[in-house]
Short mmCIF file of C-alpha atoms and ligand atoms in Angstrom, two decimals:
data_model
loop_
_atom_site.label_atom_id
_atom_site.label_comp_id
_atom_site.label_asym_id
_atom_site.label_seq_id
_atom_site.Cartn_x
_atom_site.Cartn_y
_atom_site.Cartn_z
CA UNK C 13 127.45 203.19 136.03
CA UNK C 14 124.76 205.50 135.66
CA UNK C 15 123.68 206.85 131.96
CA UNK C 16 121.66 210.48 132.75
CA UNK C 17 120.50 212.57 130.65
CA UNK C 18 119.61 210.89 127.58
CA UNK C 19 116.49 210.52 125.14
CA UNK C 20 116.12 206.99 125.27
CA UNK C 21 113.89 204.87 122.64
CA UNK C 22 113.22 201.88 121.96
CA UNK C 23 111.70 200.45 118.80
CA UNK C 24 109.40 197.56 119.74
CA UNK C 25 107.00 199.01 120.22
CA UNK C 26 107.93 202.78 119.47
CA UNK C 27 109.24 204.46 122.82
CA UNK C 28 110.98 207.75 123.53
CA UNK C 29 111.73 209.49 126.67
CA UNK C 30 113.99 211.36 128.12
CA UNK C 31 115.51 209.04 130.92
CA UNK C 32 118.69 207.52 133.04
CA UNK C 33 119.71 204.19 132.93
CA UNK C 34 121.58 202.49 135.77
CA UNK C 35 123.86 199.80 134.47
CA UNK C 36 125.05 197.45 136.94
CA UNK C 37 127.27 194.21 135.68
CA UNK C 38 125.65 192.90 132.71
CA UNK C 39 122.88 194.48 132.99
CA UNK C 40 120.19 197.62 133.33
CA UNK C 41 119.05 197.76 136.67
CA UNK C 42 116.92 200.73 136.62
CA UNK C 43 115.63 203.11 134.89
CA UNK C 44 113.87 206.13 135.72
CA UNK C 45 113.19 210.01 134.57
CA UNK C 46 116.00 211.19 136.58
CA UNK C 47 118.22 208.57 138.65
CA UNK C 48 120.16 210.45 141.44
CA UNK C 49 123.79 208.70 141.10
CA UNK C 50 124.83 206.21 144.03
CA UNK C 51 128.04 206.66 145.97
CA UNK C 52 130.82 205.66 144.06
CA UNK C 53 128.77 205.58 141.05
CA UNK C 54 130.62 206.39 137.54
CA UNK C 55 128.28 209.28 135.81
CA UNK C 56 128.16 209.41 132.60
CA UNK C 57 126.34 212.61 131.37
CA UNK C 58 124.73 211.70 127.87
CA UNK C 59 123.69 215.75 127.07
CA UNK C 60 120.60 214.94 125.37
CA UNK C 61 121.97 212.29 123.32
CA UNK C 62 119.91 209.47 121.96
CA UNK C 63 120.08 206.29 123.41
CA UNK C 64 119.03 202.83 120.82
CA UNK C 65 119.04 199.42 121.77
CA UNK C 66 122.14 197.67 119.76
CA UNK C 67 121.53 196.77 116.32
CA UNK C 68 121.84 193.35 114.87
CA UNK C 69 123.17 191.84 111.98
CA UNK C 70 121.01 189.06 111.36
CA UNK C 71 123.63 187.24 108.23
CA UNK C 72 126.81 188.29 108.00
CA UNK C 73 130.37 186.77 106.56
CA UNK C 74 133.18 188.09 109.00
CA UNK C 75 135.72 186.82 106.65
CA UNK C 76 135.15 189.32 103.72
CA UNK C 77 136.60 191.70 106.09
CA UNK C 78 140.25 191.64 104.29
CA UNK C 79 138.14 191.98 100.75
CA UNK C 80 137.45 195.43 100.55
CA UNK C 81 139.87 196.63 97.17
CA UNK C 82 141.08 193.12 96.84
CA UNK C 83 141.64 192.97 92.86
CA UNK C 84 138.65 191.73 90.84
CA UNK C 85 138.54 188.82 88.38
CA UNK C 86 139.92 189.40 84.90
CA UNK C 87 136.98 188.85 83.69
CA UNK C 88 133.89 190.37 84.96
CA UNK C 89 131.57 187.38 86.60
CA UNK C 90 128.62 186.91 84.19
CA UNK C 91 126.19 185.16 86.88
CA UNK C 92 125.41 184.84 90.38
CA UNK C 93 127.12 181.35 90.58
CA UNK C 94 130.10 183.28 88.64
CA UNK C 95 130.32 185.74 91.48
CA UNK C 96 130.98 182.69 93.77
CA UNK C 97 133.39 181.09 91.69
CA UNK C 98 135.92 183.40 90.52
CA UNK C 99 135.51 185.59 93.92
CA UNK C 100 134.22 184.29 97.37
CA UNK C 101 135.28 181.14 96.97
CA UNK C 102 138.95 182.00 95.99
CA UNK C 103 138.79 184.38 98.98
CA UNK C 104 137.64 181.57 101.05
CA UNK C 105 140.28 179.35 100.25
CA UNK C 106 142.84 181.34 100.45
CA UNK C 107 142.04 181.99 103.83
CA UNK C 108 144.18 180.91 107.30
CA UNK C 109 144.17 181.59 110.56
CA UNK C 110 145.46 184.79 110.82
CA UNK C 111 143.81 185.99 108.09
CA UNK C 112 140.12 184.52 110.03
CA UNK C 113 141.23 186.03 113.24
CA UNK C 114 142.05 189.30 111.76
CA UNK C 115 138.99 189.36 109.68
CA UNK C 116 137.38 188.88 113.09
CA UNK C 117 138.13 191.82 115.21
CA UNK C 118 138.27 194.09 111.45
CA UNK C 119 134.52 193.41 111.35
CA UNK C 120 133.74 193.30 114.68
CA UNK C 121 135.60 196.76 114.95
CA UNK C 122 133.72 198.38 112.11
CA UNK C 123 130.18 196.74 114.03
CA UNK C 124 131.05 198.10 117.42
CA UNK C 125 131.46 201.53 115.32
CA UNK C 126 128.16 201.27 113.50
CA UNK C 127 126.40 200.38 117.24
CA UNK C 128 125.94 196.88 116.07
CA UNK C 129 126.20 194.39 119.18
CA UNK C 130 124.88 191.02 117.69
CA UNK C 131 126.11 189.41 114.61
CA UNK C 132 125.30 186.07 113.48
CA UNK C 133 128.39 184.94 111.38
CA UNK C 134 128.35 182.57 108.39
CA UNK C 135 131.93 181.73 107.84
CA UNK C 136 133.79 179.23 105.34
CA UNK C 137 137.79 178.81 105.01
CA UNK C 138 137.93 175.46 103.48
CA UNK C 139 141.77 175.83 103.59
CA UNK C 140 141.68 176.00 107.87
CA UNK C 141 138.30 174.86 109.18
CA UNK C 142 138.85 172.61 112.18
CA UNK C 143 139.05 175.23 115.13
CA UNK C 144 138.10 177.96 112.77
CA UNK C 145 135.02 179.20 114.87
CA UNK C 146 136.86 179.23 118.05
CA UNK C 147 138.85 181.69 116.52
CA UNK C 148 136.05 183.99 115.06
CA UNK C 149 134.74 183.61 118.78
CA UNK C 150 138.25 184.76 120.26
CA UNK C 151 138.45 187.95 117.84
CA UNK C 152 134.80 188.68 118.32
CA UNK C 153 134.63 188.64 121.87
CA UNK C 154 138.12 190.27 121.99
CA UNK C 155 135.80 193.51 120.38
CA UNK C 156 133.15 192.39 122.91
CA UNK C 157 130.31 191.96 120.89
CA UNK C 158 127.77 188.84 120.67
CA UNK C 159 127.73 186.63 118.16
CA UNK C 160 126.26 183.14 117.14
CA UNK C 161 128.79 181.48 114.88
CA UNK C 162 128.33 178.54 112.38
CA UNK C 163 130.84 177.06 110.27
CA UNK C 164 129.45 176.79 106.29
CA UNK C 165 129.03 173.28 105.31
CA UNK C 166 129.40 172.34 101.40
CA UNK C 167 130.22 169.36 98.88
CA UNK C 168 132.33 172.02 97.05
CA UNK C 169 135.37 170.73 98.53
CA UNK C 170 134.51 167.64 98.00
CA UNK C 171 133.39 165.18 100.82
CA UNK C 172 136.20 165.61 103.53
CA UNK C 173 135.71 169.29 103.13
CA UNK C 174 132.45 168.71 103.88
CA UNK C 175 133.06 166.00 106.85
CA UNK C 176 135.03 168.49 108.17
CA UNK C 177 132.32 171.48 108.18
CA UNK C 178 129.41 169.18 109.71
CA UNK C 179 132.45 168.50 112.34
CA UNK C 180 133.37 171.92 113.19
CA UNK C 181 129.93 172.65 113.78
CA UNK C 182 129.22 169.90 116.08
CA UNK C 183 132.56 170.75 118.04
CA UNK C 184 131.99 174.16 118.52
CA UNK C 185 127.87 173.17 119.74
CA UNK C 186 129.32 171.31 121.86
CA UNK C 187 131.90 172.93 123.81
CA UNK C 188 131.79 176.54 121.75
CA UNK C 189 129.01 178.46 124.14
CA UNK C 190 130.15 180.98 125.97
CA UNK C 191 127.46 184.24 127.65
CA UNK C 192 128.38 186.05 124.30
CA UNK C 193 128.36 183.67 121.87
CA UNK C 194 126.33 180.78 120.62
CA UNK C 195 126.56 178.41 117.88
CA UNK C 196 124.38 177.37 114.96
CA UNK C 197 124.47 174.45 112.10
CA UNK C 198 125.63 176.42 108.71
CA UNK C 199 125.34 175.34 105.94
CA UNK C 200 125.93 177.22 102.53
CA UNK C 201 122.96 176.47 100.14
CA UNK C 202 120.74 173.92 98.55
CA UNK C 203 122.16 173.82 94.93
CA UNK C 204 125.90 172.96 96.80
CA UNK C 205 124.48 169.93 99.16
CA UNK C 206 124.01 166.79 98.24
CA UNK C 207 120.87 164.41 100.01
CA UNK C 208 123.24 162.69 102.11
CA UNK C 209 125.05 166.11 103.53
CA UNK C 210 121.32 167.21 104.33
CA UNK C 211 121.18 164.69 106.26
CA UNK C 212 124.39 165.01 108.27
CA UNK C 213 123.28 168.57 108.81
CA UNK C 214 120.35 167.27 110.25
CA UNK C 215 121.49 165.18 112.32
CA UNK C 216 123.61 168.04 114.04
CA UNK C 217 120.37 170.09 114.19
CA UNK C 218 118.56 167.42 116.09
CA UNK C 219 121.83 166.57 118.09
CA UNK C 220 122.95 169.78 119.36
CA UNK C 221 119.33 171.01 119.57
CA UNK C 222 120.43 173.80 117.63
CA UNK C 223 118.84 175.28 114.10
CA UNK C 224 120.57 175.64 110.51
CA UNK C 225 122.04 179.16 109.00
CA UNK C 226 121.84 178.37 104.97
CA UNK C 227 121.40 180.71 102.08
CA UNK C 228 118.12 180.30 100.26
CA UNK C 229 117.12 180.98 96.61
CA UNK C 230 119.39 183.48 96.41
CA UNK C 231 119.89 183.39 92.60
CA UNK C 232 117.07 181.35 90.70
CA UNK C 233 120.12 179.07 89.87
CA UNK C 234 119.35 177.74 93.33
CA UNK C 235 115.73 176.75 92.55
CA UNK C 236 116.59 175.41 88.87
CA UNK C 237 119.20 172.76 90.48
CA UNK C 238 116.75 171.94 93.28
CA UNK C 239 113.85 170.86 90.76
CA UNK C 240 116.88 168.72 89.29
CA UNK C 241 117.82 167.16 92.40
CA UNK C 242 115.22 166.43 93.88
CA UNK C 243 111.83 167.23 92.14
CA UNK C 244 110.35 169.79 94.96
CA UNK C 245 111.21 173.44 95.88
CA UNK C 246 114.11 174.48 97.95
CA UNK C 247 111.55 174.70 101.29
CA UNK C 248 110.41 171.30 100.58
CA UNK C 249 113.52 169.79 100.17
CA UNK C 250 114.80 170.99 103.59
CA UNK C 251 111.77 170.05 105.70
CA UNK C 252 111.92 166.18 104.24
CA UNK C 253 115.17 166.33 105.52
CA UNK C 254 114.19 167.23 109.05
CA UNK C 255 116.22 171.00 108.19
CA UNK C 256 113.12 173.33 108.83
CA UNK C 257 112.97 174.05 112.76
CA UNK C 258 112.41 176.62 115.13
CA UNK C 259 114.75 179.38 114.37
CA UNK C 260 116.04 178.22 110.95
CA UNK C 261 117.65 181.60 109.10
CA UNK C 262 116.64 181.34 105.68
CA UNK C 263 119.04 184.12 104.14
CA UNK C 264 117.69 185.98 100.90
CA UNK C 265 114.60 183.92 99.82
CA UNK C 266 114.68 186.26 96.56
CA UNK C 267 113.08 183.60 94.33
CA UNK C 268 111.19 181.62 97.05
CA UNK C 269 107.27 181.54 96.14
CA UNK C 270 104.63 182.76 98.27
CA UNK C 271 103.18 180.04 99.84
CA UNK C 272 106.50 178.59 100.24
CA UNK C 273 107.35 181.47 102.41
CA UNK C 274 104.40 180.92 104.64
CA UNK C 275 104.99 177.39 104.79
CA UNK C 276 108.48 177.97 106.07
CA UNK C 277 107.70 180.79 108.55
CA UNK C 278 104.53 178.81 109.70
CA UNK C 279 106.97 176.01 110.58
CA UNK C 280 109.11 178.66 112.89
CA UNK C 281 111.89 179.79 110.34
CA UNK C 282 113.22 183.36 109.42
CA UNK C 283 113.93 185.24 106.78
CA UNK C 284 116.83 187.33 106.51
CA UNK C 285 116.52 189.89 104.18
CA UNK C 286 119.99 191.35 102.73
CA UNK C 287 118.98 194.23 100.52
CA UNK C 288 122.17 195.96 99.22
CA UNK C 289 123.45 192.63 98.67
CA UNK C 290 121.05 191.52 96.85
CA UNK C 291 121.61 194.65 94.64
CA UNK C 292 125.20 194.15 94.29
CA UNK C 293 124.93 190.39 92.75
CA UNK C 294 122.11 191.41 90.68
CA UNK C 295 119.97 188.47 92.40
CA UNK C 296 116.37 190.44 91.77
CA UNK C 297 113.31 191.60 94.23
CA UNK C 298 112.65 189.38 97.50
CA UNK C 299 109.02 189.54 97.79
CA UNK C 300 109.03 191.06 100.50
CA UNK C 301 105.11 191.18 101.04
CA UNK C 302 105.52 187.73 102.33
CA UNK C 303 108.32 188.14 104.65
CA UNK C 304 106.45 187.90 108.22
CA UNK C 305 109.22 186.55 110.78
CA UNK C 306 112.26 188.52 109.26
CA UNK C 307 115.08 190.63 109.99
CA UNK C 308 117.76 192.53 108.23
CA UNK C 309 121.09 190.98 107.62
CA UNK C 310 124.51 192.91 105.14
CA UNK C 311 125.60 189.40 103.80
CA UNK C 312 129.27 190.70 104.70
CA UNK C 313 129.27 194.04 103.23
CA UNK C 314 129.60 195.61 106.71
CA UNK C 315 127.36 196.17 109.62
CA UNK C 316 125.57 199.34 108.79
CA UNK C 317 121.81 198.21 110.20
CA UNK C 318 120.86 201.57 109.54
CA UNK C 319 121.97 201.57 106.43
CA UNK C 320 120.67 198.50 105.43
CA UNK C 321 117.18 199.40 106.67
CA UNK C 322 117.34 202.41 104.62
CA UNK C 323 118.14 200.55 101.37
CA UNK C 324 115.43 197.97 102.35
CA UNK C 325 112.88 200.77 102.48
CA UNK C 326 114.29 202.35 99.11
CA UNK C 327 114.04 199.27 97.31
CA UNK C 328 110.65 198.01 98.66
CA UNK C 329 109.17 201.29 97.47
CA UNK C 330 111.39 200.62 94.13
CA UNK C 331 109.73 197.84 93.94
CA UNK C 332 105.90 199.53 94.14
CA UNK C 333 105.21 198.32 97.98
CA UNK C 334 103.16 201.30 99.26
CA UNK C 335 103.51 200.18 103.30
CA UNK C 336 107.68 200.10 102.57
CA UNK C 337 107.89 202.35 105.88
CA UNK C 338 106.42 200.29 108.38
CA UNK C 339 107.98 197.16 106.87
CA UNK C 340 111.16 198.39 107.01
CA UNK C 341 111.13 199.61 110.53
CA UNK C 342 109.87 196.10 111.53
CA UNK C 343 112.53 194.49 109.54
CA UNK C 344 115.28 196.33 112.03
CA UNK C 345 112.69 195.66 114.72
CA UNK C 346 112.90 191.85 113.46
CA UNK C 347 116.73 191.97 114.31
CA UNK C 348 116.00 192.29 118.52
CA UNK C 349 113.03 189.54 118.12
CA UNK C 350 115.79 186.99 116.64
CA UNK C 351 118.55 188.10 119.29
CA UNK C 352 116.05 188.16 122.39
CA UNK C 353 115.06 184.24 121.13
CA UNK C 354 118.31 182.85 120.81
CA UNK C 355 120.15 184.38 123.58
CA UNK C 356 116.65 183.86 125.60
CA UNK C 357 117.49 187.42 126.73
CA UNK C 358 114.85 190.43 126.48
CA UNK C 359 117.48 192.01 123.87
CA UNK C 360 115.88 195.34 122.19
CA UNK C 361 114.75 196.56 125.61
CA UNK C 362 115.87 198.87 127.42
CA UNK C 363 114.16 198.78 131.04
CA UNK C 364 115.13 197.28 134.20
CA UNK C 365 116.15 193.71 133.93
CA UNK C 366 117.31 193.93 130.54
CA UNK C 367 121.16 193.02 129.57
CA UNK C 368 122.93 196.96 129.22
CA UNK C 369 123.17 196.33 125.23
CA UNK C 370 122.96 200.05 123.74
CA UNK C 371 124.16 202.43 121.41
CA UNK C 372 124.33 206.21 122.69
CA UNK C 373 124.29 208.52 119.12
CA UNK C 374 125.24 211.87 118.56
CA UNK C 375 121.85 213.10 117.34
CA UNK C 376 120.19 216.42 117.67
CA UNK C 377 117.11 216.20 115.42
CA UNK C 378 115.87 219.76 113.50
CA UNK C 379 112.35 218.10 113.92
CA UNK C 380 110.37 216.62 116.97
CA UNK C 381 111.33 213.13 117.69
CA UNK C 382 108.37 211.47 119.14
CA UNK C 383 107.22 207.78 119.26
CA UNK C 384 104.87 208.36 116.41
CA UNK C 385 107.90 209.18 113.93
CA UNK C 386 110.76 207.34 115.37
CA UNK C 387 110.32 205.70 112.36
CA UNK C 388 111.00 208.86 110.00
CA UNK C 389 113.98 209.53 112.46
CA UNK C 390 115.63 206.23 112.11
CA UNK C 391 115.68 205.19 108.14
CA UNK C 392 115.69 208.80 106.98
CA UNK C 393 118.25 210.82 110.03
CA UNK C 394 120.32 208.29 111.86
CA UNK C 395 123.41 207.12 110.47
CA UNK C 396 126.95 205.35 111.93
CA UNK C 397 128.59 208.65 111.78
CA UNK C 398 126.07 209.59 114.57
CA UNK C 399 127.73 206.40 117.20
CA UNK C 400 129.50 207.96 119.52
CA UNK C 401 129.57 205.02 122.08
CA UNK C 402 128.35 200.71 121.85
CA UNK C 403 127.92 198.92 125.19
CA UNK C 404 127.45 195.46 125.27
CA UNK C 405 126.24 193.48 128.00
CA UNK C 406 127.21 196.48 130.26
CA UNK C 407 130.41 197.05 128.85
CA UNK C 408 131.72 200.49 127.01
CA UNK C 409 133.36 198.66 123.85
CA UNK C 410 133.42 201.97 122.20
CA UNK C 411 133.52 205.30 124.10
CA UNK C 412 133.42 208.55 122.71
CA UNK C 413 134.11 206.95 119.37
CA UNK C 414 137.80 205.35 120.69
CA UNK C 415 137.50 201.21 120.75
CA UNK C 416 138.52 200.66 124.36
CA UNK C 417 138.66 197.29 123.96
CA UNK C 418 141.25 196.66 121.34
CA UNK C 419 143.95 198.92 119.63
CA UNK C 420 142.04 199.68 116.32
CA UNK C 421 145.43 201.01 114.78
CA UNK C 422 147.33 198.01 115.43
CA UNK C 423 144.94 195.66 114.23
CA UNK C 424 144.21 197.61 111.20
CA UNK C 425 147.96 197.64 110.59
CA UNK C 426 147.73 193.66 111.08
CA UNK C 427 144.94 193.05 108.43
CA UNK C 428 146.24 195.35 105.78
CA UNK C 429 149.36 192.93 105.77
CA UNK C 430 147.59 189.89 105.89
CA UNK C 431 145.23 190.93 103.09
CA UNK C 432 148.15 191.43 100.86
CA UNK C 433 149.04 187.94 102.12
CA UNK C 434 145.67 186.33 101.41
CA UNK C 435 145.49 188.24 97.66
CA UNK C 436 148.51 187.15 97.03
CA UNK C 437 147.28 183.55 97.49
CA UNK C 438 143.94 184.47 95.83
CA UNK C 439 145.81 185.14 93.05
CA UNK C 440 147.74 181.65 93.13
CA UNK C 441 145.18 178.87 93.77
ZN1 LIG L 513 125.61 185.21 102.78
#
């Protein structure tokens, strides 16, 4: 297939030219000013279009998918911990495997239509866990997009709830890898984990030679029952227990110090940075100055990178930061760098040799778009309505703003059933 006529950029660094891409398999084979088209070739004439790299959800929870309008608790949570309780972890429970599936393609839908072709998935559903992330992988993949998967460990449900988790991550390291999606340990959070399930998750981590996916001083209540457990600070307490490795996604960090920061990204973590969530639960400011290795996750809300950048900006200049832009842009930025190192593919390109991961958007800018303000153009123009088509690892999964992959109606139909379904039970338990 051969992409003409386009205004391609890419973000790292800045990049935009007006170019054709040939796509060939998996991947883009060349690229070039104008390619003439090969016999046989499919042409697809972009019209001046702009051409991104996919976008990439960096934390996400597939399974909130059936939440949107579910009804709220009678009474209003009054904490962070309160949130959990009366809502995600009723929803969680009351969760099976239609309900997972269907959650699945629902978010992966909504991603393909917001030109989002990686998400790394942080899924509980205590009530059906043992082949839970082989499902999420089906529905995913059934979209077409990447992901890398991890099933949330806890004590919450008590200790064969939690055998269980460590179990379903080690089953789906093991035999779970497939070219579009990879596995990780999860685990939900410090303040939820006693020493010995540390050290269960740790010994997955050095098993599978994979990394851990674990929310991280979300809510200060995380740091308060930390000091009580163990005496240290929540970074501290993970790298005695072997938990801090290359590639470990710390998710939020709100009420992580400093130093502790550096500490963790010195010893090859991330940060994931979920702005708009951390506005909804009223968690406070991530300082943000010390977020080096980072990249931009929606903590389930949806898969709106551009959207999420644009909040990250807005609230780091809230918050007083004066270089918010540039921050911001590397945050997105920070997305590709995660992708590219876990898939070991040179994701957030888009030259020859690079796998066909792209978004084409509808976007006709009333000011010059040149590499010096891609920048302005991206957390002040773009937005999802803009995706007109998201191809992942060569594939059209959306095209001209039709799924090709799936039939969106039908599914939707599906999940608004099974949401009444999993209410219902929300309602009971
Ligand atoms: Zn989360």
């Amino acid at each position: 297939m051969l992409l003409k006529n386009a205004t391609v950029a890419t973000l790292d660094p800045p990049r935009v030219e007006k170019a054709s891409l040939r796509i060939d398999g998996e991947t883009i084979v060349a690229r070039g000013p104008s390619l003439a088209p090969a016999a046989g070739e499919e042409v697809l004439d972009l019209e001046g279009a702009l051409v991104l790299p996919g976008f990439v959800n960096a934390h996400t929870h597939l399974y909130s998918a059936l939440a949107r309008g579910m009804p709220g608790p009678a009474e209003p949570p009054k904490s962070f911990v309160e949130i959990l309780e009366k809502v995600w972890w009723r929803l969680d429970r009351a969760l099976d495997e239609e309900s997972v599936y269907l959650s699945g393609l629902v978010g992966a839908i909504e991603a393909a239509r917001s030109g989002t072709t990686v998400l790394f998935d942080h899924h509980a559903s205590p009530s059906f866990i043992e082949g839970s992330l082989a499902t999420l992988r089906r529905a995913v993949e059934e979209v077409g997009l990447r992901s890398v998967l991890c099933y949330e460990t806890t004590d919450r449900n008590g200790l064969g709830g939690r055998d269980a988790g460590v179990a379903e991550n080690r089953a789906f390291l093991a035999t779970g890898r497939s070219a579009l999606t990879l596995g990780m340990v999860g685990a939900h959070a410090s303040f939820t984990l006693a020493d010995e399930s540390l050290d269960l998750l740790a010994e997955a981590v050095r098993d599978s030679n994979a990394s851990l996916h674990v929310h991280v001083a979300e809510d200060r209540a995380d740091v308060v029952d930390c000091r009580a457990r163990s005496g240290t600070g929540l970074v501290e307490r993970l790298e005695r227990h072997g938990l801090l490795v290359r590639r470990t996604l710390l998710v939020h960090g709100v009420h992580l110090s400093g130093p502790e920061l550096l500490d963790a990204q010195a010893a090859g973590a991330w940060v994931i940075h979920c702005p708009r969530s951390n506005m909804n639960n009223a968690v406070g400011y991530a300082p943000t100055a010390a977020f080096e290795r980072v990249a931009l996750g929606t903590d389930g809300l949806d898969s709106d990178m551009l959207a999420e950048a644009r909040v990250a900006f807005l609230k780091m200049r809230d918050a007083g930061r004066v270089d918010a832009f540039a921050a911001a842009f590397d945050m997105l930025v920070g997305g590709h760098r995660l992708a590219a190192a876990a898939f070991g593919l040179p994701l957030g390109r888009l030259d020859a040799g690079a796998p066909a991961d792209l978004v084409v958007l509808d976007y006709r800018p009333p000011t010059p778009l040149t590499e010096e303000n891609l920048a302005g153009h991206v957390l002040f123009g773009l937005d999802r309505s803009h995706v007109r088509s998201t191809m992942v690892a060569g594939r059209l999964v959306l095209r001209n703003r039709k799924l090709t992959t799936v039939d969106e109606a039908a599914v939707l139909a599906s999940a608004r059933t099974a949401a009444e379904g999993v209410w219902k039970r929300m309602r009971d338990l």
